[in-house]
Amino acid sequence: MPQIAQLTADNWYLASQLFWLLVVFAGIYAVIGRGMLPKIEATVDARDRKVADDLAAAKAAHAAADALEETYRQQSDASRAAAQKAVADAKDKAAKDAEKRLAKIDAELGEKLSAAETEVAAARTSAMAEIESVAAEAASDLVAKLSGTKVAAADAKAAVKAVLHG
Amino acid sequence: MAAESGKIDPMHQFEVTPLGGGFNLGGHEVFFTNSALWMVIAAVVLGLFMWGGMRRQLIPGRWQVAVESFTGFISNMMTANIGTEGRKYTPYVFSLFMFILFCNLLGMLPLGVLGVHPFTVTSHIAITGVLALLSFSIVLVVGFWRHGLHFFSLFVPHGTPLPMIPFIAVIEFISFMIRPFSLGLRLFVAMTAGHVLLKVLSGFVINGFNADNLVIGSVVSVLSFTLMIGISALELLVAGIQAYVFALLTSLYINDAVNLH
């Protein structure tokens, strides 16, 4: 096994191995470990931070959008309710107006009707009175022609009235 | 690898050979070896890999995602095991993990076909042991720095009955001191075993086709080659897992030092 044989046999072996190992490893440590590694780690850290920041920003934007949507929804609900209320009020008012007008027309019609009824009643009574006097004249004429006796106008009237009104 | 003699040495691949550039350092000759070459290659490939992920775009490309998944993997592991304080130690653990991973993977490259023999840096206890000792030293330094002598309470878990404390403390102390050895040995053994197994099997493939009895030899070769494909996949997995285990255990040990029990 040369690894162990050379340790004891060759005077130069250990010194050469140690010297070059220390030179090379010190070089790697200084240039790569101390020089390059921190820069690469800084790049990775910066990227991680950027990703985290961007994610946080995206989350905040999402929350803001949610809030905006919520207020929009509330506003739209409120305006819809207002619109429905306006429609209901208008309907209500229209119904009341219609009722009022109907009542007014109803009252006018009733008045006209009663006036017409009284007119009719008056006409009827006057007609009735005329019929009575005409009938009494006719009756007294008939009596005079048949029996030759003159009947007093008042008597004839009373007799006709009795017959007419039962 | 003397194929003509029919004898293939599976350990030859672990031999460290000087490539040049020797100089004296405190009485020891220091050469630029094949091991050092592959360490440098691993560092360069790792540097290129990381550099490709440095575009720093907000929406990353494929390469950047690949690099960021590695850094994220380690920094998540650190924060999961240690807490937010763990990020302080991420550069070290990340360097450790990537260096071991790239050494493991580069050692697996089938470049031997082209005549270039990759050397698995992490298959040497001298390397893994030093890395383990480095982790262990960091644990000690951080532990004593933060907690002073209170760090020794690590050896007495919460709720230990009084008469048991001497025994538990000794056991905990031994298990604590064994950590660097087990940490270094684990990686070294896993890498060595895998490469030895692959080399032995590839020796079977070559010797099978060279055998006098061509029928039996071919059967052995084909079976060995099939097995090699599976084991290569397994070794790729092991390369990742061992790097991960090394980094994970280091983070757990640092957690002991930072948070005690």
Tab-separated table of C-alpha atoms in Angstrom:
chain	number	residue	atom	x	y	z
A	1	MET	CA	0.000	0.000	0.000
A	2	PRO	CA	1.964	3.022	-1.242
A	3	GLN	CA	-0.134	5.392	0.848
A	4	ILE	CA	1.498	4.017	4.005
A	5	ALA	CA	4.751	2.702	2.572
A	6	GLN	CA	5.643	6.089	1.115
A	7	LEU	CA	4.881	7.814	4.394
A	8	THR	CA	7.881	6.148	5.989
A	9	ALA	CA	10.037	5.354	3.002
A	10	ASP	CA	10.215	8.622	1.099
A	11	ASN	CA	11.529	11.673	2.848
A	12	TRP	CA	9.867	13.991	0.360
A	13	TYR	CA	6.431	12.311	0.353
A	14	LEU	CA	4.747	13.843	3.388
A	15	ALA	CA	6.318	17.259	2.904
A	16	SER	CA	5.208	17.400	-0.737
A	17	GLN	CA	1.705	16.179	0.008
A	18	LEU	CA	1.255	18.587	2.920
A	19	PHE	CA	2.752	21.560	1.113
A	20	TRP	CA	0.652	21.216	-1.989
A	21	LEU	CA	-2.503	20.292	-0.082
A	22	LEU	CA	-2.168	23.396	2.068
A	23	VAL	CA	-1.391	25.600	-0.931
A	24	VAL	CA	-4.300	24.260	-2.991
A	25	PHE	CA	-6.805	24.078	-0.162
A	26	ALA	CA	-5.881	27.526	1.129
A	27	GLY	CA	-6.346	28.798	-2.415
A	28	ILE	CA	-9.740	27.142	-2.709
A	29	TYR	CA	-10.786	28.453	0.702
A	30	ALA	CA	-9.669	32.002	-0.062
A	31	VAL	CA	-10.864	32.298	-3.647
A	32	ILE	CA	-13.914	30.049	-3.712
A	33	GLY	CA	-14.993	29.753	-0.075
A	34	ARG	CA	-14.405	33.395	0.871
A	35	GLY	CA	-14.627	35.050	-2.537
A	36	MET	CA	-17.200	33.345	-4.702
A	37	LEU	CA	-19.451	31.580	-2.219
A	38	PRO	CA	-20.697	34.713	-0.377
A	39	LYS	CA	-21.544	36.361	-3.700
A	40	ILE	CA	-23.516	33.336	-4.846
A	41	GLU	CA	-25.254	33.121	-1.488
A	42	ALA	CA	-26.036	36.835	-1.662
A	43	THR	CA	-27.591	36.281	-5.089
A	44	VAL	CA	-29.694	33.438	-3.731
A	45	ASP	CA	-30.703	35.469	-0.682
A	46	ALA	CA	-31.610	38.453	-2.851
A	47	ARG	CA	-33.722	36.199	-5.046
A	48	ASP	CA	-35.428	34.625	-2.050
A	49	ARG	CA	-36.139	38.070	-0.628
A	50	LYS	CA	-37.477	39.277	-3.965
A	51	VAL	CA	-39.735	36.257	-4.252
A	52	ALA	CA	-40.976	36.759	-0.697
A	53	ASP	CA	-41.571	40.483	-1.300
A	54	ASP	CA	-43.372	39.823	-4.559
A	55	LEU	CA	-45.523	37.212	-2.896
A	56	ALA	CA	-46.376	39.621	-0.089
A	57	ALA	CA	-47.210	42.352	-2.629
A	58	ALA	CA	-49.392	39.933	-4.554
A	59	LYS	CA	-51.159	38.940	-1.347
A	60	ALA	CA	-51.751	42.604	-0.441
A	61	ALA	CA	-53.066	43.324	-3.925
A	62	HIS	CA	-55.371	40.343	-3.634
A	63	ALA	CA	-56.699	41.588	-0.290
A	64	ALA	CA	-57.207	45.083	-1.743
A	65	ALA	CA	-59.072	43.607	-4.695
A	66	ASP	CA	-61.241	41.609	-2.302
A	67	ALA	CA	-62.030	44.729	-0.269
A	68	LEU	CA	-62.810	46.656	-3.438
A	69	GLU	CA	-65.139	43.933	-4.600
A	70	GLU	CA	-66.824	43.912	-1.199
A	71	THR	CA	-67.468	47.681	-1.258
A	72	TYR	CA	-68.659	47.422	-4.851
A	73	ARG	CA	-71.047	44.661	-3.861
A	74	GLN	CA	-72.330	46.691	-0.913
A	75	GLN	CA	-72.840	49.746	-3.120
A	76	SER	CA	-74.643	47.734	-5.737
A	77	ASP	CA	-76.842	46.157	-3.051
A	78	ALA	CA	-77.663	49.583	-1.634
A	79	SER	CA	-78.499	51.077	-5.026
A	80	ARG	CA	-80.607	48.091	-5.928
A	81	ALA	CA	-82.538	48.473	-2.673
A	82	ALA	CA	-83.005	52.205	-3.359
A	83	ALA	CA	-84.267	51.492	-6.849
A	84	GLN	CA	-86.713	48.903	-5.564
A	85	LYS	CA	-87.932	51.354	-2.936
A	86	ALA	CA	-88.453	54.067	-5.576
A	87	VAL	CA	-90.418	51.678	-7.754
A	88	ALA	CA	-92.558	50.603	-4.814
A	89	ASP	CA	-93.217	54.242	-3.833
A	90	ALA	CA	-94.190	55.144	-7.361
A	91	LYS	CA	-96.525	52.196	-7.532
A	92	ASP	CA	-98.051	53.126	-4.213
A	93	LYS	CA	-98.564	56.748	-5.255
A	94	ALA	CA	-100.061	55.766	-8.565
A	95	ALA	CA	-102.466	53.388	-6.822
A	96	LYS	CA	-103.537	56.102	-4.355
A	97	ASP	CA	-104.047	58.647	-7.148
A	98	ALA	CA	-106.131	56.203	-9.085
A	99	GLU	CA	-108.212	55.461	-6.008
A	100	LYS	CA	-108.782	59.149	-5.307
A	101	ARG	CA	-109.858	59.859	-8.876
A	102	LEU	CA	-112.131	56.872	-8.878
A	103	ALA	CA	-113.754	58.027	-5.657
A	104	LYS	CA	-114.275	61.519	-7.100
A	105	ILE	CA	-115.795	60.175	-10.308
A	106	ASP	CA	-117.910	57.840	-8.236
A	107	ALA	CA	-119.249	60.713	-6.175
A	108	GLU	CA	-120.034	62.806	-9.292
A	109	LEU	CA	-121.786	59.914	-10.894
A	110	GLY	CA	-123.819	59.346	-7.707
A	111	GLU	CA	-124.844	63.003	-7.653
A	112	LYS	CA	-125.861	62.897	-11.287
A	113	LEU	CA	-127.800	59.738	-10.675
A	114	SER	CA	-129.715	61.121	-7.722
A	115	ALA	CA	-130.451	64.344	-9.619
A	116	ALA	CA	-131.771	62.343	-12.515
A	117	GLU	CA	-133.810	60.217	-10.155
A	118	THR	CA	-135.439	63.274	-8.553
A	119	GLU	CA	-136.130	64.705	-12.012
A	120	VAL	CA	-137.713	61.470	-13.037
A	121	ALA	CA	-139.800	61.410	-9.853
A	122	ALA	CA	-140.925	65.018	-10.413
A	123	ALA	CA	-141.837	64.286	-14.000
A	124	ARG	CA	-143.732	61.282	-12.871
A	125	THR	CA	-145.769	63.107	-10.283
A	126	SER	CA	-146.590	65.926	-12.734
A	127	ALA	CA	-147.503	63.369	-15.351
A	128	MET	CA	-149.624	61.577	-12.820
A	129	ALA	CA	-151.420	64.850	-11.951
A	130	GLU	CA	-152.044	65.580	-15.592
A	131	ILE	CA	-153.389	62.087	-16.140
A	132	GLU	CA	-155.790	62.639	-13.205
A	133	SER	CA	-157.144	65.941	-14.497
A	134	VAL	CA	-157.465	64.586	-18.048
A	135	ALA	CA	-159.190	61.464	-16.715
A	136	ALA	CA	-161.544	63.575	-14.536
A	137	GLU	CA	-162.496	65.737	-17.525
A	138	ALA	CA	-163.008	62.696	-19.646
A	139	ALA	CA	-165.051	61.046	-16.908
A	140	SER	CA	-167.270	64.146	-16.380
A	141	ASP	CA	-167.788	64.455	-20.156
A	142	LEU	CA	-168.765	60.782	-20.320
A	143	VAL	CA	-171.166	61.177	-17.423
A	144	ALA	CA	-172.688	64.307	-18.963
A	145	LYS	CA	-173.133	62.647	-22.346
A	146	LEU	CA	-174.577	59.468	-20.867
A	147	SER	CA	-176.807	60.809	-18.158
A	148	GLY	CA	-177.002	64.475	-18.963
A	149	THR	CA	-176.122	65.423	-15.459
A	150	LYS	CA	-173.364	67.703	-14.810
A	151	VAL	CA	-170.799	66.450	-12.388
A	152	ALA	CA	-168.783	68.900	-10.441
A	153	ALA	CA	-165.134	68.936	-11.435
A	154	ALA	CA	-164.029	68.267	-7.847
A	155	ASP	CA	-166.245	65.221	-7.523
A	156	ALA	CA	-164.979	63.790	-10.796
A	157	LYS	CA	-161.428	64.321	-9.694
A	158	ALA	CA	-162.001	62.530	-6.379
A	159	ALA	CA	-163.682	59.619	-8.105
A	160	VAL	CA	-160.854	59.294	-10.691
A	161	LYS	CA	-158.287	59.437	-7.901
A	162	ALA	CA	-160.068	56.690	-6.034
A	163	VAL	CA	-160.097	54.483	-9.134
A	164	LEU	CA	-156.461	55.273	-10.121
A	165	HIS	CA	-154.933	54.741	-6.717
A	166	GLY	CA	-157.057	51.699	-5.945
B	1	MET	CA	0.970	-2.446	-14.969
B	2	ALA	CA	2.954	-5.187	-16.534
B	3	ALA	CA	0.293	-6.776	-18.664
B	4	GLU	CA	2.674	-8.931	-20.632
B	5	SER	CA	3.688	-10.851	-17.534
B	6	GLY	CA	0.008	-11.289	-16.623
B	7	LYS	CA	0.613	-9.619	-13.275
B	8	ILE	CA	-1.219	-6.365	-12.634
B	9	ASP	CA	-0.432	-4.407	-9.521
B	10	PRO	CA	-3.675	-2.775	-8.274
B	11	MET	CA	-1.701	-0.613	-5.833
B	12	HIS	CA	0.518	1.007	-8.427
B	13	GLN	CA	-2.155	3.639	-9.109
B	14	PHE	CA	-1.718	5.054	-5.627
B	15	GLU	CA	1.995	5.703	-5.982
B	16	VAL	CA	2.997	9.316	-5.734
B	17	THR	CA	5.755	10.180	-8.135
B	18	PRO	CA	7.623	13.479	-8.320
B	19	LEU	CA	7.048	15.381	-11.542
B	20	GLY	CA	9.672	18.019	-10.812
B	21	GLY	CA	10.033	21.374	-9.160
B	22	GLY	CA	11.829	20.117	-6.098
B	23	PHE	CA	12.872	22.633	-3.478
B	24	ASN	CA	13.953	22.378	0.098
B	25	LEU	CA	11.538	23.222	2.885
B	26	GLY	CA	12.818	22.779	6.414
B	27	GLY	CA	15.083	19.887	5.580
B	28	HIS	CA	12.473	18.136	3.447
B	29	GLU	CA	12.536	17.935	-0.286
B	30	VAL	CA	9.215	19.206	-1.728
B	31	PHE	CA	8.317	18.050	-5.226
B	32	PHE	CA	5.457	18.892	-7.489
B	33	THR	CA	3.974	15.384	-7.672
B	34	ASN	CA	1.204	13.731	-9.648
B	35	SER	CA	-0.882	14.109	-6.476
B	36	ALA	CA	-0.215	17.865	-6.441
B	37	LEU	CA	-1.024	18.031	-10.151
B	38	TRP	CA	-4.446	16.497	-9.616
B	39	MET	CA	-5.110	18.725	-6.628
B	40	VAL	CA	-4.395	21.721	-8.855
B	41	ILE	CA	-6.576	20.264	-11.627
B	42	ALA	CA	-9.394	19.756	-9.106
B	43	ALA	CA	-8.988	23.334	-7.895
B	44	VAL	CA	-8.986	24.705	-11.436
B	45	VAL	CA	-12.027	22.646	-12.501
B	46	LEU	CA	-13.805	23.656	-9.312
B	47	GLY	CA	-12.904	27.286	-9.956
B	48	LEU	CA	-14.252	27.077	-13.504
B	49	PHE	CA	-17.418	25.401	-12.261
B	50	MET	CA	-17.984	28.118	-9.675
B	51	TRP	CA	-17.055	30.887	-12.089
B	52	GLY	CA	-19.752	29.661	-14.476
B	53	GLY	CA	-22.308	30.200	-11.719
B	54	MET	CA	-21.249	33.742	-10.926
B	55	ARG	CA	-23.548	35.474	-13.409
B	56	ARG	CA	-25.696	36.536	-10.447
B	57	GLN	CA	-28.889	36.662	-12.475
B	58	LEU	CA	-32.259	36.956	-10.824
B	59	ILE	CA	-33.555	34.175	-13.042
B	60	PRO	CA	-30.641	31.758	-13.139
B	61	GLY	CA	-29.466	29.760	-16.124
B	62	ARG	CA	-28.751	26.048	-15.922
B	63	TRP	CA	-25.173	26.426	-14.821
B	64	GLN	CA	-26.048	28.989	-12.189
B	65	VAL	CA	-28.759	26.666	-10.857
B	66	ALA	CA	-26.217	23.851	-10.649
B	67	VAL	CA	-23.735	25.976	-8.697
B	68	GLU	CA	-26.453	27.435	-6.480
B	69	SER	CA	-27.783	23.981	-5.709
B	70	PHE	CA	-24.346	23.023	-4.394
B	71	THR	CA	-23.986	26.170	-2.293
B	72	GLY	CA	-27.578	25.867	-1.130
B	73	PHE	CA	-27.035	22.219	-0.223
B	74	ILE	CA	-24.097	23.031	2.036
B	75	SER	CA	-25.509	26.211	3.554
B	76	ASN	CA	-28.823	24.450	4.277
B	77	MET	CA	-26.908	21.640	5.928
B	78	MET	CA	-24.989	24.149	8.042
B	79	THR	CA	-28.076	26.030	9.173
B	80	ALA	CA	-29.949	22.779	9.812
B	81	ASN	CA	-27.143	21.307	11.921
B	82	ILE	CA	-25.727	24.369	13.660
B	83	GLY	CA	-28.316	27.115	13.334
B	84	THR	CA	-27.916	30.601	11.925
B	85	GLU	CA	-24.402	30.748	13.369
B	86	GLY	CA	-23.498	27.897	11.053
B	87	ARG	CA	-23.263	30.264	8.102
B	88	LYS	CA	-19.955	31.498	9.512
B	89	TYR	CA	-18.425	28.098	8.862
B	90	THR	CA	-20.046	27.556	5.460
B	91	PRO	CA	-16.995	28.770	3.472
B	92	TYR	CA	-14.761	26.180	5.127
B	93	VAL	CA	-17.195	23.266	4.880
B	94	PHE	CA	-18.128	24.215	1.330
B	95	SER	CA	-14.461	24.339	0.275
B	96	LEU	CA	-13.904	20.993	1.981
B	97	PHE	CA	-16.922	19.365	0.370
B	98	MET	CA	-16.222	20.645	-3.122
B	99	PHE	CA	-12.507	19.862	-2.966
B	100	ILE	CA	-13.119	16.282	-1.800
B	101	LEU	CA	-15.958	15.804	-4.278
B	102	PHE	CA	-13.933	17.039	-7.240
B	103	CYS	CA	-10.865	15.005	-6.237
B	104	ASN	CA	-13.043	11.899	-5.875
B	105	LEU	CA	-14.773	12.430	-9.208
B	106	LEU	CA	-11.639	13.401	-11.153
B	107	GLY	CA	-9.942	10.249	-9.875
B	108	MET	CA	-12.787	8.281	-11.428
B	109	LEU	CA	-12.266	9.698	-14.935
B	110	PRO	CA	-11.475	6.905	-17.421
B	111	LEU	CA	-8.552	8.853	-18.865
B	112	GLY	CA	-6.305	5.801	-18.598
B	113	VAL	CA	-7.692	4.860	-22.013
B	114	LEU	CA	-5.863	7.900	-23.407
B	115	GLY	CA	-2.709	7.070	-21.511
B	116	VAL	CA	-3.251	9.739	-18.827
B	117	HIS	CA	-3.629	8.103	-15.457
B	118	PRO	CA	-5.800	10.101	-13.085
B	119	PHE	CA	-4.616	10.158	-9.521
B	120	THR	CA	-7.180	10.063	-6.735
B	121	VAL	CA	-5.883	12.624	-4.250
B	122	THR	CA	-8.337	11.531	-1.566
B	123	SER	CA	-7.069	7.950	-1.616
B	124	HIS	CA	-4.115	9.001	0.526
B	125	ILE	CA	-4.378	8.981	4.291
B	126	ALA	CA	-1.811	11.788	4.346
B	127	ILE	CA	-4.344	14.011	2.578
B	128	THR	CA	-7.575	12.879	4.221
B	129	GLY	CA	-5.887	12.751	7.612
B	130	VAL	CA	-4.709	16.334	7.303
B	131	LEU	CA	-8.145	17.488	6.238
B	132	ALA	CA	-9.659	15.615	9.185
B	133	LEU	CA	-7.113	17.154	11.548
B	134	LEU	CA	-7.956	20.554	10.115
B	135	SER	CA	-11.650	20.021	10.886
B	136	PHE	CA	-10.765	18.691	14.320
B	137	SER	CA	-8.540	21.696	15.061
B	138	ILE	CA	-11.323	24.046	14.049
B	139	VAL	CA	-13.634	22.222	16.459
B	140	LEU	CA	-11.075	22.535	19.257
B	141	VAL	CA	-10.298	26.188	18.563
B	142	VAL	CA	-13.954	27.178	18.254
B	143	GLY	CA	-14.921	25.117	21.290
B	144	PHE	CA	-12.293	26.541	23.624
B	145	TRP	CA	-12.667	30.032	22.180
B	146	ARG	CA	-16.393	30.144	22.798
B	147	HIS	CA	-16.769	28.086	25.959
B	148	GLY	CA	-13.319	28.081	27.581
B	149	LEU	CA	-12.881	25.220	29.995
B	150	HIS	CA	-16.642	24.754	29.947
B	151	PHE	CA	-16.033	22.998	26.629
B	152	PHE	CA	-15.084	19.907	28.660
B	153	SER	CA	-18.743	19.560	29.660
B	154	LEU	CA	-19.077	18.083	26.165
B	155	PHE	CA	-17.833	14.845	27.699
B	156	VAL	CA	-20.685	14.703	30.211
B	157	PRO	CA	-24.045	14.433	28.441
B	158	HIS	CA	-27.097	15.929	30.121
B	159	GLY	CA	-28.782	13.736	32.697
B	160	THR	CA	-25.847	11.431	33.365
B	161	PRO	CA	-26.217	9.941	36.868
B	162	LEU	CA	-23.425	11.115	39.165
B	163	PRO	CA	-21.740	7.732	39.718
B	164	MET	CA	-21.647	7.162	35.958
B	165	ILE	CA	-19.889	10.433	35.143
B	166	PRO	CA	-16.271	9.122	35.335
B	167	PHE	CA	-17.007	6.211	33.007
B	168	ILE	CA	-19.153	8.197	30.592
B	169	ALA	CA	-16.601	11.000	30.483
B	170	VAL	CA	-13.807	8.568	29.589
B	171	ILE	CA	-15.902	6.951	26.863
B	172	GLU	CA	-16.979	10.326	25.490
B	173	PHE	CA	-13.402	11.552	25.549
B	174	ILE	CA	-12.170	8.514	23.632
B	175	SER	CA	-14.971	8.798	21.081
B	176	PHE	CA	-14.141	12.508	20.723
B	177	MET	CA	-10.442	11.848	20.189
B	178	ILE	CA	-11.161	9.098	17.663
B	179	ARG	CA	-13.126	11.502	15.449
B	180	PRO	CA	-10.241	12.803	13.306
B	181	PHE	CA	-8.998	9.269	12.662
B	182	SER	CA	-12.395	7.869	11.728
B	183	LEU	CA	-13.102	10.958	9.631
B	184	GLY	CA	-9.861	10.699	7.653
B	185	LEU	CA	-9.773	6.919	7.522
B	186	ARG	CA	-13.317	6.599	6.182
B	187	LEU	CA	-12.654	8.635	3.053
B	188	PHE	CA	-9.218	7.128	2.465
B	189	VAL	CA	-10.487	3.550	2.815
B	190	ALA	CA	-13.568	4.099	0.665
B	191	MET	CA	-11.567	5.633	-2.165
B	192	THR	CA	-8.752	3.085	-1.961
B	193	ALA	CA	-11.097	0.102	-1.820
B	194	GLY	CA	-13.141	1.278	-4.775
B	195	HIS	CA	-10.148	1.922	-6.975
B	196	VAL	CA	-8.453	-1.348	-5.993
B	197	LEU	CA	-11.640	-3.231	-6.832
B	198	LEU	CA	-11.927	-1.535	-10.216
B	199	LYS	CA	-8.250	-2.155	-10.961
B	200	VAL	CA	-8.504	-5.841	-9.978
B	201	LEU	CA	-11.550	-6.292	-12.171
B	202	SER	CA	-9.893	-4.527	-15.085
B	203	GLY	CA	-6.936	-6.867	-14.556
B	204	PHE	CA	-9.374	-9.773	-14.906
B	205	VAL	CA	-10.664	-8.290	-18.151
B	206	ILE	CA	-7.165	-8.012	-19.626
B	207	ASN	CA	-5.893	-11.348	-18.347
B	208	GLY	CA	-9.093	-13.098	-19.438
B	209	PHE	CA	-8.639	-12.078	-23.068
B	210	ASN	CA	-4.946	-12.976	-22.888
B	211	ALA	CA	-5.630	-16.393	-21.379
B	212	ASP	CA	-4.676	-19.644	-23.169
B	213	ASN	CA	-8.248	-20.926	-22.969
B	214	LEU	CA	-9.957	-18.205	-24.946
B	215	VAL	CA	-13.551	-19.376	-24.228
B	216	ILE	CA	-13.336	-19.376	-20.452
B	217	GLY	CA	-11.123	-16.299	-20.539
B	218	SER	CA	-13.630	-14.360	-22.634
B	219	VAL	CA	-16.475	-15.338	-20.315
B	220	VAL	CA	-14.453	-14.082	-17.339
B	221	SER	CA	-13.559	-10.876	-19.176
B	222	VAL	CA	-17.111	-10.091	-20.233
B	223	LEU	CA	-18.490	-10.816	-16.769
B	224	SER	CA	-15.790	-8.719	-15.133
B	225	PHE	CA	-16.386	-5.865	-17.539
B	226	THR	CA	-20.130	-5.954	-16.830
B	227	LEU	CA	-19.379	-5.899	-13.136
B	228	MET	CA	-16.997	-2.987	-13.660
B	229	ILE	CA	-19.728	-0.908	-15.242
B	230	GLY	CA	-21.966	-1.429	-12.220
B	231	ILE	CA	-19.166	-0.795	-9.751
B	232	SER	CA	-18.114	2.347	-11.589
B	233	ALA	CA	-21.646	3.681	-11.099
B	234	LEU	CA	-21.475	2.662	-7.470
B	235	GLU	CA	-18.116	4.405	-7.114
B	236	LEU	CA	-19.543	7.610	-8.532
B	237	LEU	CA	-22.200	7.374	-5.846
B	238	VAL	CA	-19.558	6.673	-3.199
B	239	ALA	CA	-17.537	9.667	-4.400
B	240	GLY	CA	-20.503	11.922	-3.703
B	241	ILE	CA	-21.531	10.209	-0.495
B	242	GLN	CA	-18.050	10.258	1.023
B	243	ALA	CA	-17.645	13.950	0.288
B	244	TYR	CA	-21.077	14.524	1.821
B	245	VAL	CA	-20.271	12.404	4.884
B	246	PHE	CA	-17.033	14.273	5.440
B	247	ALA	CA	-18.785	17.631	5.223
B	248	LEU	CA	-21.766	16.443	7.299
B	249	LEU	CA	-19.603	15.069	10.104
B	250	THR	CA	-17.481	18.206	10.080
B	251	SER	CA	-20.640	20.295	10.448
B	252	LEU	CA	-21.873	18.064	13.290
B	253	TYR	CA	-18.544	18.337	15.084
B	254	ILE	CA	-18.556	22.116	14.656
B	255	ASN	CA	-22.089	22.072	16.065
B	256	ASP	CA	-20.730	20.325	19.179
B	257	ALA	CA	-18.155	23.073	19.516
B	258	VAL	CA	-20.615	25.902	18.932
B	259	ASN	CA	-23.623	24.670	20.880
B	260	LEU	CA	-22.074	22.008	23.134
B	261	HIS	CA	-24.613	19.251	23.698
